[in-house]
Coordinates of C-alpha atoms in Angstrom, one line a residue:
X6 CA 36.2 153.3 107.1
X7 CA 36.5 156.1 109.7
X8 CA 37.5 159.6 109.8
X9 CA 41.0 159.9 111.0
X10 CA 41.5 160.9 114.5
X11 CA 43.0 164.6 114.7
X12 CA 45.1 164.0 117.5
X13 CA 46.6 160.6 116.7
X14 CA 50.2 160.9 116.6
X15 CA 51.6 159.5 112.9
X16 CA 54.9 157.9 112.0
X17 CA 56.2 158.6 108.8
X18 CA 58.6 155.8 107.1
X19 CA 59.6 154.7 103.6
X20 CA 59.5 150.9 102.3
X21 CA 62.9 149.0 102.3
X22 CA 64.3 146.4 100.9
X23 CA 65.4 143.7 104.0
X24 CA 65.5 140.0 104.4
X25 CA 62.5 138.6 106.2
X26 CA 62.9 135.6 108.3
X27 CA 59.4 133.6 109.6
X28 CA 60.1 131.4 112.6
X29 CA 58.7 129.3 114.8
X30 CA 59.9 128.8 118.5
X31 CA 59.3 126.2 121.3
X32 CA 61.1 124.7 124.0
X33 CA 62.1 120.8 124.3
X34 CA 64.6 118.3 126.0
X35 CA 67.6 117.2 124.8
X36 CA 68.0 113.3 124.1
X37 CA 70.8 110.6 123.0
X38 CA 69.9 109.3 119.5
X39 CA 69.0 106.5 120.4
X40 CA 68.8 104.9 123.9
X41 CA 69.1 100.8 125.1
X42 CA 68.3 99.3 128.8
X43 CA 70.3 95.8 128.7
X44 CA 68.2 93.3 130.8
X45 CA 68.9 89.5 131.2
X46 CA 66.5 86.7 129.7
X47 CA 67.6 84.7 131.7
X48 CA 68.4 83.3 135.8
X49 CA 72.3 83.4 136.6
X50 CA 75.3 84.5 138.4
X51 CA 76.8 87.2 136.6
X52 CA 80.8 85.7 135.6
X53 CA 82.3 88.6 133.5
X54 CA 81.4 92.6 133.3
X55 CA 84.1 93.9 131.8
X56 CA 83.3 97.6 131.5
X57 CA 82.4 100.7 133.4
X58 CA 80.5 103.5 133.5
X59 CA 81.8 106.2 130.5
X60 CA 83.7 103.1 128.4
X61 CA 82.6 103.0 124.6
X62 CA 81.6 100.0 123.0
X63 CA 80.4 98.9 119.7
X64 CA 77.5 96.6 118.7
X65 CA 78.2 93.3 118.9
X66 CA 81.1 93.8 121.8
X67 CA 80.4 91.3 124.8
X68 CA 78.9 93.3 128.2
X69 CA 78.1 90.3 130.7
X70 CA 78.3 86.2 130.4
X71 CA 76.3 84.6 133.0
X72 CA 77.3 81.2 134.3
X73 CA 75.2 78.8 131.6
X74 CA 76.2 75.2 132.9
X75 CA 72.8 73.8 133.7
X76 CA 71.5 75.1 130.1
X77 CA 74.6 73.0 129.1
X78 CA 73.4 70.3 130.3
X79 CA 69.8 71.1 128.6
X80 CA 71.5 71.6 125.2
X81 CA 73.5 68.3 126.0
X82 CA 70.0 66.1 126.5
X83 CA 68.5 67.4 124.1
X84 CA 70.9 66.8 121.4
X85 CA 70.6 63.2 122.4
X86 CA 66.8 63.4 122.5
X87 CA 67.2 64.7 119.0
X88 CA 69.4 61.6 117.9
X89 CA 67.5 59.0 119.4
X90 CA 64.2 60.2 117.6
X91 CA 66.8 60.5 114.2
X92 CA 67.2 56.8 115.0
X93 CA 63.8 56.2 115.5
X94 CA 62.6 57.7 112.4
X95 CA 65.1 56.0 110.3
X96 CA 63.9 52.6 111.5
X97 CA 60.3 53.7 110.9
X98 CA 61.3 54.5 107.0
X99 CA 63.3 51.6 106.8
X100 CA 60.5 49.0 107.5
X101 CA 58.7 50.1 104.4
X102 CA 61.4 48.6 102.8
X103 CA 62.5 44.9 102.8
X104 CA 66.4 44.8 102.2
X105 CA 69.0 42.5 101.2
X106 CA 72.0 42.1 104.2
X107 CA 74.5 40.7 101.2
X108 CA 74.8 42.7 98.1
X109 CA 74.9 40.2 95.1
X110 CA 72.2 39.3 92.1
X111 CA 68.7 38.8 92.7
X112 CA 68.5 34.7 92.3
X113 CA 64.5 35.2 92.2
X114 CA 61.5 37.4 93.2
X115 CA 58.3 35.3 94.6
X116 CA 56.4 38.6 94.9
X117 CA 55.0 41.2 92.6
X118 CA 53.5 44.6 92.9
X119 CA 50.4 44.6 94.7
X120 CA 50.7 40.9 96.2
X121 CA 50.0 41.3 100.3
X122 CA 53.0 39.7 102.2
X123 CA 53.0 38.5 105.8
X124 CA 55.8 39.2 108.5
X125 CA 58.5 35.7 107.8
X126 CA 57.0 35.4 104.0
X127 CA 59.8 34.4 101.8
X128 CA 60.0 37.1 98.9
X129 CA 63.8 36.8 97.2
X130 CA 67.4 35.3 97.3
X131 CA 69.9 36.8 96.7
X132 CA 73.3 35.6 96.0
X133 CA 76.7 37.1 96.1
X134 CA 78.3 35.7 92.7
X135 CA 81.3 38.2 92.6
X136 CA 83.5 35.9 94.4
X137 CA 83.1 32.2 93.4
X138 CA 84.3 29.2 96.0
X139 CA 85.5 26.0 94.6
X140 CA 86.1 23.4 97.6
X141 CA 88.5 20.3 96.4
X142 CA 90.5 17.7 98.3
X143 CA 93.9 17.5 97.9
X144 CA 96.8 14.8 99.4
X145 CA 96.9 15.8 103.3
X146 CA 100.8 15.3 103.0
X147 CA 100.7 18.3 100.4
X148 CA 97.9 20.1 101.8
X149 CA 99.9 20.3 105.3
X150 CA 101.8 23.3 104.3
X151 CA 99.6 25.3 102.5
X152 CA 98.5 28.3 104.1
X153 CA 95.3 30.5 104.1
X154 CA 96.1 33.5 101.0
X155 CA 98.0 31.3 99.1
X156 CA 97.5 31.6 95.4
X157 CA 96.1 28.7 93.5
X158 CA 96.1 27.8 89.5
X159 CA 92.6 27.1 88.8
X160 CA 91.5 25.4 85.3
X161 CA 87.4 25.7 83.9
X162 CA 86.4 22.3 82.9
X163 CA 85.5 21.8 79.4
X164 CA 86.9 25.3 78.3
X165 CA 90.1 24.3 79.6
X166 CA 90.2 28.2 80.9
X167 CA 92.8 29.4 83.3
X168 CA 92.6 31.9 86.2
X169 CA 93.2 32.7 89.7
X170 CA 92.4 32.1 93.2
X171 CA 93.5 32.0 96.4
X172 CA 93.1 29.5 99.3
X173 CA 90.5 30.7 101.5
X174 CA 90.3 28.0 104.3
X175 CA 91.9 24.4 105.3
X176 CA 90.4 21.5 106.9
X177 CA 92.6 20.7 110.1
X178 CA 92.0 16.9 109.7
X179 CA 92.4 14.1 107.3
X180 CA 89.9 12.0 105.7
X181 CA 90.1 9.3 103.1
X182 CA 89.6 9.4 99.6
X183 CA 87.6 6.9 97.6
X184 CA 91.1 5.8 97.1
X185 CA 91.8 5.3 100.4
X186 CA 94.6 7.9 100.2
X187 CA 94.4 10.8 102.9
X188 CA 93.3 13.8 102.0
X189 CA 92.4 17.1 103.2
X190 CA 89.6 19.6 101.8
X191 CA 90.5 23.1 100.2
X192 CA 88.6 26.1 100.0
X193 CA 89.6 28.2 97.1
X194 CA 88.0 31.7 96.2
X195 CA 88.0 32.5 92.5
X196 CA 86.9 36.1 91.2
X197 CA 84.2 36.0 89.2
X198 CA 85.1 38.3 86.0
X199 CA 81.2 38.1 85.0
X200 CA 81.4 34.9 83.2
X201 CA 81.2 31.7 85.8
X202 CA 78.7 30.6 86.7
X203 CA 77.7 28.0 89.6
X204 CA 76.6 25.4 86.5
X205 CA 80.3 25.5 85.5
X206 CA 82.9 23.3 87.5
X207 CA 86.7 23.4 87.4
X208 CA 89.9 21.8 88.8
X209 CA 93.6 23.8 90.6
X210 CA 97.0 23.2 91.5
X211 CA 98.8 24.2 94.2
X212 CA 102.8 24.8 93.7
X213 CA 102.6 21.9 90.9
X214 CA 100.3 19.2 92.5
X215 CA 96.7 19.3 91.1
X216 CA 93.9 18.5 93.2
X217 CA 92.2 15.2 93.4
X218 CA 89.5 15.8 91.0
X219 CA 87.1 18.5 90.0
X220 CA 83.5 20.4 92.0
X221 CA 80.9 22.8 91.0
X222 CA 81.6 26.4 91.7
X223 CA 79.5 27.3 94.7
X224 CA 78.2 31.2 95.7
X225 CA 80.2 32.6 98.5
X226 CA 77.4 34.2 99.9
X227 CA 73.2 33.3 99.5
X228 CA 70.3 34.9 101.5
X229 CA 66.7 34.2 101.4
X230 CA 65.1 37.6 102.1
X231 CA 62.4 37.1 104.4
X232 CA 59.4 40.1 105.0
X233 CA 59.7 42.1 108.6
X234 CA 56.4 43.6 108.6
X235 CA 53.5 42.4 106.7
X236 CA 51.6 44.8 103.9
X237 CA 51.4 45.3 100.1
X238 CA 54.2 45.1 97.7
X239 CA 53.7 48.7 96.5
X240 CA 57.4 48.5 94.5
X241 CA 60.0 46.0 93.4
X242 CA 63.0 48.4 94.0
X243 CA 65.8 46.2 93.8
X244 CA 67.9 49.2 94.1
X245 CA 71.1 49.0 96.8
X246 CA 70.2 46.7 99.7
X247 CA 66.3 47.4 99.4
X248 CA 64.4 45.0 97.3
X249 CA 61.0 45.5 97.6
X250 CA 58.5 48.7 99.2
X251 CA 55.7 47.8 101.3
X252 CA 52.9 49.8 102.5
X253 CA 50.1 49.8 105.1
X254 CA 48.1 51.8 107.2
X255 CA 50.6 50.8 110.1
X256 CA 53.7 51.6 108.6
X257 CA 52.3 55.1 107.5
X258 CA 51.5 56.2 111.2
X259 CA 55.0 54.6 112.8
X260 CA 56.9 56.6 109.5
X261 CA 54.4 59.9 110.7
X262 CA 54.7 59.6 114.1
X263 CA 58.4 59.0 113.8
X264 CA 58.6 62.1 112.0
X265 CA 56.7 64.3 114.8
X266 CA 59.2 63.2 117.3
X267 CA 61.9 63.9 115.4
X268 CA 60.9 67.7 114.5
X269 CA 59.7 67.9 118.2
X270 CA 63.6 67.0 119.4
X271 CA 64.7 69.6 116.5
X272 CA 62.4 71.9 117.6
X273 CA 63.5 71.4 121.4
X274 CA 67.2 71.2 120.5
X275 CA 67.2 74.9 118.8
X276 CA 65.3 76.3 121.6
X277 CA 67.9 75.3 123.6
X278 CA 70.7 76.3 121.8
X279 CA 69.1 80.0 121.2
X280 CA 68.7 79.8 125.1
X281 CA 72.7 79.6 125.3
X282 CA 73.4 82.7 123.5
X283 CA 71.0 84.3 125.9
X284 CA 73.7 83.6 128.8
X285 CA 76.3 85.6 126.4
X286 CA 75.1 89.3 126.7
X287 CA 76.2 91.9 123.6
X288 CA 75.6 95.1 123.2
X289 CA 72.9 95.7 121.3
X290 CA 73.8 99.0 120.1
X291 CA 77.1 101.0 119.4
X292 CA 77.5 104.0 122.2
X293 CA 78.8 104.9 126.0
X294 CA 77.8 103.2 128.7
X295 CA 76.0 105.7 131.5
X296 CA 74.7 103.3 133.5
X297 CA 75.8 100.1 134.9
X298 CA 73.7 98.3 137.5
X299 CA 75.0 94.4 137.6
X300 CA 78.5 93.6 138.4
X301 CA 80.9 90.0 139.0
X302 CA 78.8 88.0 141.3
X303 CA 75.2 89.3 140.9
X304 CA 72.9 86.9 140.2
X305 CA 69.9 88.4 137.7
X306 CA 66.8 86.9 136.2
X307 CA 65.1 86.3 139.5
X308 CA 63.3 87.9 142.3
X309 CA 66.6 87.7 144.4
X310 CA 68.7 89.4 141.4
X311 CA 70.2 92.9 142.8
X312 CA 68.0 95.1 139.7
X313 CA 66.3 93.8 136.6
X314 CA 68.4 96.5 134.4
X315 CA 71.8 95.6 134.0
X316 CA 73.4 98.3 132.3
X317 CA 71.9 101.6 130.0
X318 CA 73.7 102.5 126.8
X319 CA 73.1 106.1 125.0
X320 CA 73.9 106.6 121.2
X321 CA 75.7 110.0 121.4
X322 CA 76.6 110.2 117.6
X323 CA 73.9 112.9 117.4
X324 CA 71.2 114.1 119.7
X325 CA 67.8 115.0 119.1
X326 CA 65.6 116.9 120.9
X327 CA 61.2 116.7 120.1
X328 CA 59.2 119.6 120.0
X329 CA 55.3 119.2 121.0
X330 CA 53.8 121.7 118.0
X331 CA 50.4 123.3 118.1
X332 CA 47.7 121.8 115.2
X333 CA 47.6 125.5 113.8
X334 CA 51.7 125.8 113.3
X335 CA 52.3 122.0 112.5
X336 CA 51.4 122.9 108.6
X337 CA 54.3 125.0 108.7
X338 CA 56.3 122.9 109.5
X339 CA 58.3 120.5 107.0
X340 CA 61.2 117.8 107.4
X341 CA 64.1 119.9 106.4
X342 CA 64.4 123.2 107.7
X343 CA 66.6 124.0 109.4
X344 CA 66.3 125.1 113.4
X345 CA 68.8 127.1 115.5
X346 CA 69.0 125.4 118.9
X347 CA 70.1 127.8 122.3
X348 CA 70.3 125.6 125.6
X349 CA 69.7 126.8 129.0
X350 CA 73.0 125.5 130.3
X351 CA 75.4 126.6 127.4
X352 CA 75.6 130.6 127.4
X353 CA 76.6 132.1 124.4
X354 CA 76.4 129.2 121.8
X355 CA 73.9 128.4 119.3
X356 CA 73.9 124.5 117.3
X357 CA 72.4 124.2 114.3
X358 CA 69.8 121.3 113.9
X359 CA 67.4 119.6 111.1
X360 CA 63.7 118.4 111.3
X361 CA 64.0 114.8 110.5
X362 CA 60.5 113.7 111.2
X363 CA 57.0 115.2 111.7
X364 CA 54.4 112.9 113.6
X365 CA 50.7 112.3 112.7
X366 CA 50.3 110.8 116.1
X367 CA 48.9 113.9 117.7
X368 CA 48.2 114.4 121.5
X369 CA 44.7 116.3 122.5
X370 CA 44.8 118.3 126.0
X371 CA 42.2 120.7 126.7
X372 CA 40.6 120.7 123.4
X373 CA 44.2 121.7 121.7
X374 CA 46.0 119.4 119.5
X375 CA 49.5 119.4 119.1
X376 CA 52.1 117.3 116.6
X377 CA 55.5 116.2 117.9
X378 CA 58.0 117.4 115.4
X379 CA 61.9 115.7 115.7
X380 CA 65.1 117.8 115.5
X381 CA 69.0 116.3 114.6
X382 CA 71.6 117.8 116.1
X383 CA 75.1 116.2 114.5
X384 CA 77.3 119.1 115.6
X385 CA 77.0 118.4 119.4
X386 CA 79.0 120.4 120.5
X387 CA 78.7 120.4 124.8
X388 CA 74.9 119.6 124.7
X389 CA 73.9 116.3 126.7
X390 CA 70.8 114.5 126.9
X391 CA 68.6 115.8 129.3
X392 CA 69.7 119.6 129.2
X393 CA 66.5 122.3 128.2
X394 CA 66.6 123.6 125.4
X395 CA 64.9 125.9 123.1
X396 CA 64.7 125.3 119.2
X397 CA 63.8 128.3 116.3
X398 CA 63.2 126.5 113.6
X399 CA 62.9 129.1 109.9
X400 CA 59.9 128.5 108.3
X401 CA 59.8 130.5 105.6
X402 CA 62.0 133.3 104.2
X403 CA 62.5 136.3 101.8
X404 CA 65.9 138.1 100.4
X405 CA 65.6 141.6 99.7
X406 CA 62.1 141.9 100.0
X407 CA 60.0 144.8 99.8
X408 CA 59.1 145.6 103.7
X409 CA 57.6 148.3 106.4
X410 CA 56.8 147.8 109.8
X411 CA 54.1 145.3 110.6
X412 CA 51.7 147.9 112.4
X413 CA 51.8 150.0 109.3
X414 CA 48.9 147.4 107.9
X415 CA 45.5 148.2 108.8
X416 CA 42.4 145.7 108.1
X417 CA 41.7 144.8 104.8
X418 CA 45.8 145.0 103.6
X419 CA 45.6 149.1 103.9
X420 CA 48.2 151.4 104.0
X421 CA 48.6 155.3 105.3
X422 CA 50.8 156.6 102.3
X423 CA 51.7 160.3 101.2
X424 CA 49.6 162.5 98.9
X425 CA 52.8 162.9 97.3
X426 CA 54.0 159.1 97.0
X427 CA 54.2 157.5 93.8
X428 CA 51.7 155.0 94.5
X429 CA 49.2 157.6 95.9
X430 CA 48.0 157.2 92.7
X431 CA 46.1 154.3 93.4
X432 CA 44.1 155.5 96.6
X433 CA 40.9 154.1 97.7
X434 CA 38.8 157.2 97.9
X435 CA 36.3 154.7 99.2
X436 CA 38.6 155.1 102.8
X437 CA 38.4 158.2 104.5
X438 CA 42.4 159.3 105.1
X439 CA 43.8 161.8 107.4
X440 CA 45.1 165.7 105.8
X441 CA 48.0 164.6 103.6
X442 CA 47.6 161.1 103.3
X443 CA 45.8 158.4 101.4
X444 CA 45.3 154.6 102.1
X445 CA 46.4 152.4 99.2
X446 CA 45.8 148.8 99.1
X447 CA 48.7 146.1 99.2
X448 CA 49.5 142.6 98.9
X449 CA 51.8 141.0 101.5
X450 CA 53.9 138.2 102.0
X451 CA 55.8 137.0 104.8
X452 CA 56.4 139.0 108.4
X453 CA 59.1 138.8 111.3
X454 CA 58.5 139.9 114.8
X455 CA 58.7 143.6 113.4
X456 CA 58.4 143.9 109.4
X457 CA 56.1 142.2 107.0
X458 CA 56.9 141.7 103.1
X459 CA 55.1 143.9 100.5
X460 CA 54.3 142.4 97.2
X461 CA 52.3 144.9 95.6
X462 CA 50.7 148.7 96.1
X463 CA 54.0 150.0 97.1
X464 CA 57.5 150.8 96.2
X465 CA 61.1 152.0 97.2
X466 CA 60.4 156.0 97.3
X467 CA 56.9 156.2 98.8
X468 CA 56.5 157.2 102.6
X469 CA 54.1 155.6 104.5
X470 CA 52.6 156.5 108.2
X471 CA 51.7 154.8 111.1
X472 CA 49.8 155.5 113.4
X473 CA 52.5 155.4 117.1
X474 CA 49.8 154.6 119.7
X475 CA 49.1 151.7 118.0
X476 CA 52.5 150.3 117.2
X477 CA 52.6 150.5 121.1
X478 CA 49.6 148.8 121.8
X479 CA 50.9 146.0 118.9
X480 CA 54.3 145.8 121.2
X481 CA 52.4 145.5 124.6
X482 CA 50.5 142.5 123.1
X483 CA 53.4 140.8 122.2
X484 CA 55.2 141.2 125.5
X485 CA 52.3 139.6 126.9
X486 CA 52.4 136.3 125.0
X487 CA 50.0 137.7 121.9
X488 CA 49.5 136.8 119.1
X489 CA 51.0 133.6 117.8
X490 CA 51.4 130.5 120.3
X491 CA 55.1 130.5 119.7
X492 CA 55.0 132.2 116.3
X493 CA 58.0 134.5 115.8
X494 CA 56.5 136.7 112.7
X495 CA 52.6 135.5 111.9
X496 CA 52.4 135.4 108.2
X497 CA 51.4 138.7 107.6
X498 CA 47.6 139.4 107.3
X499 CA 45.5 136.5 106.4
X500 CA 48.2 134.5 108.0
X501 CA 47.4 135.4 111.7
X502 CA 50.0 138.3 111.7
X503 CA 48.9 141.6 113.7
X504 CA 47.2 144.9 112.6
X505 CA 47.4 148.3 113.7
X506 CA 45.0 149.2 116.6
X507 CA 45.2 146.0 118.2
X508 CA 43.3 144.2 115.8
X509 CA 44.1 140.8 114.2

């Protein structure tokens, strides 16, 4: 501590109670929310472009088709690529399998798990027994106007059993019986109800006249199921048409290989299918339209196309505007609080805005870091992206605080107070003070461009003193950009904030 110049000029004041508002201050651009340059994926003439410059659309609405008819064709061959390697694939798993053409019963199996077949092996019949034929001659005079559908009366021998038939086929000639009586030979099909048998044999009339004797019951349809491919019996299915599963090394690969073709053509089919919608252009984004490069005609996708950007969209449902913040301010700054934003352009209005989002991507130029901080704006008001503008945003702030001028603090939280103040009573006679005064130590809080918030060491009905050279010199500083980097207030002491006599 010093004596106290005689000839400094003091400033006497008293505390008061104000609200204390620490800001910070930078300048930024104003941008669209959010911001989309439509370009095409792909070569064609431009058919539709049914907007213009200023129009609003939503996401989703269509901006540009471009003619697509050779990808039609693409789509169009590859969809039957894709169905001939189904086709293939299915004949590959169905060789693994030796089937039955006729459904009916199994008659007999000459294989068994694990016996190796050949390619023309016999391995099964099978006969169709639901339908039963039972051929009989009867007189040719009679059998002359029968007719094909006809129902017949048929009789089981040696059950004596009735049912039904109906005529299935006619011989168109006569032939003699052992009776030397011309005859002609009747097809009859009888449905089997599950209990005839081809062992069994049985008789019929036709409108009243019985045939000339009696026959075996016959199958109407037999197979005898022959192997395709040769390999081991690895199942008896015996299940629908497939009878029996082989396997082999063979059959494996032609099933796998089957199968890589076919999810190639899948594959190849989708890609071109995704290609088509690329020929249908929608906005990707909801917003105006504020550029539009591509009209009817142009053709885009290739070297020759008019401009590689087709049209720009801007999301004006809020602006934002970014602030580049020094490394020493960016602590002070949170998502939040609020800014007050002031634009070049727009005399006379302020919009309020918000600090949505504080980056730890930082940007070092000459050895100084600094932070870029984002701002909403919802209440756009006449702002447009791209105007200059200049955002305060509050940092921190007091109500009815305890204050005095800034420059009143000397170094080490000291203030120039009254013999007669109240608080005089706590002096530091350690500090040597002018006639009349005292210095008393204080706590601060939170300063403004002008007043900084006591805490403790003073109150309402003391009078401090300044010194008024100094609050000069503090003002001169200021004018000419110190202190702070952008600061509006400081903190107070041990907050960067100044202190009389030019000191910090």
């Amino acid at each position: 501590a010093k004596q106290a110049s005689a000839s400094a000029q003091y400033v006497e004041t008293s505390p008061e109670k104000r609200n204390i508002v620490n800001s910070y201050s930078a300048d930024g651009t104003i941008t669209a929310a959010d911001t989309y340059t439509v370009k095409p994926m792909v070569k064609g003439t431009v058919l539709t472009a049914d907007f213009e410059v200023g129009d609003t659309v939503s996401k989703g609405n269509v901006l540009y088709t471009i003619d697509s008819s050779a990808m039609a064709s693409s789509v169009e061959k590859a969809q039957l690529s894709l169905e001939q390697a189904q086709s293939s694939y299915d004949d590959a798993v169905d060789a693994q399998y030796i089937r039955s053409s006729v459904r009916g019963t199994v008659a007999s199996l000459k294989v068994k798990a694990g016996d190796v077949v050949t390619a023309g092996q016999e391995v099964a019949v099978v006969r169709d027994d639901s339908t039963l034929l039972l051929t009989l001659d009867f007189p040719a005079a009679d059998a002359a106007s029968y007719s094909v559908g006809q129902s017949v009366d048929v009789t089981i021998d040696g059950t004596f059993e009735s049912t039904t038939g109906t005529i299935q086929s006619i011989s168109g000639a006569d032939s003699l019986s052992s009776g030397n009586l011309a005859v002609r030979s009747v097809v009859i099909a009888v449905p089997n109800p599950g209990t005839l048998n081809t062992a069994m044999s049985g008789t019929a009339s036709i409108n009243g006249v019985s045939a000339m004797g009696s026959a075996h019951f016959t199958c109407q349809y037999e197979q005898t199921i022959t192997a395709s491919a040769s390999g081991t019996v690895a199942a008896l299915c015996v299940k629908d048409t497939a009878l029996i599963q082989l396997s082999s090394s063979s059959l494996t690969k032609q099933v796998k290989s089957a199968s890589n073709s076919l999810r190639s053509a899948e594959l190849s089919l989708d890609d071109s299918q995704r290609s088509m919608e690329d020929y249908t252009i929608t906005s990707p984004i909801s917003g105006t339209i504020i550029e539009k490069d591509v009209k009817v005609g142009d053709t885009v996708g290739s070297s020759s196309s008019t401009t590689e950007t087709m049209c720009v969209i801007y999301d004006l449902s809020y602006l934002e505007m970014t602030l580049n913040v020094d490394e020493l301010d960016i602590l002070d700054i949170a998502v939040g609080q609020k800014a007050e934003i002031t634009a070049d352009a727009i005399d006379g209005q302020t919009f309020e805005g918000v600090v949505t989002s504080i980056s730890s991507a930082g940007t070092t130029t000459g050895g100084t870091t600094t932070y870029p901080v984002t701002i909403r704006i919802d209440e756009t008001g006449s702002l447009m992206p791209g105007m200059n503008a200049t955002a305060v945003i509050d940092i921190a702030s007091a109500e009815d605080a305890l204050s005095i001028p800034s420059y009143a603090v000397v170094r080490g939280n000291y203030v120039l107070v009254t013999k007669d103040s109240p608080s005089a009573v706590n002096a530091d006679t350690s500090m040597n003070a002018p006639d009349g005064y005292v210095f008393v130590k204080v706590t601060t809080g939170i300063s403004d461009d002008d007043y900084i918030a006591v805490t403790s060491g003073l109150e309402e009905g003391d009078t401090i003193a300044y010194d008024s050279a100094s609050a000069s010199k503090s003002s001169s500083d200021e004018q000419m950009g110190f202190p702070g980097g952008g600061m509006s207030g400081g903190g107070g002491p041990g907050g960067g904030s100044r202190a009389p006599g030019g000191g910090f």
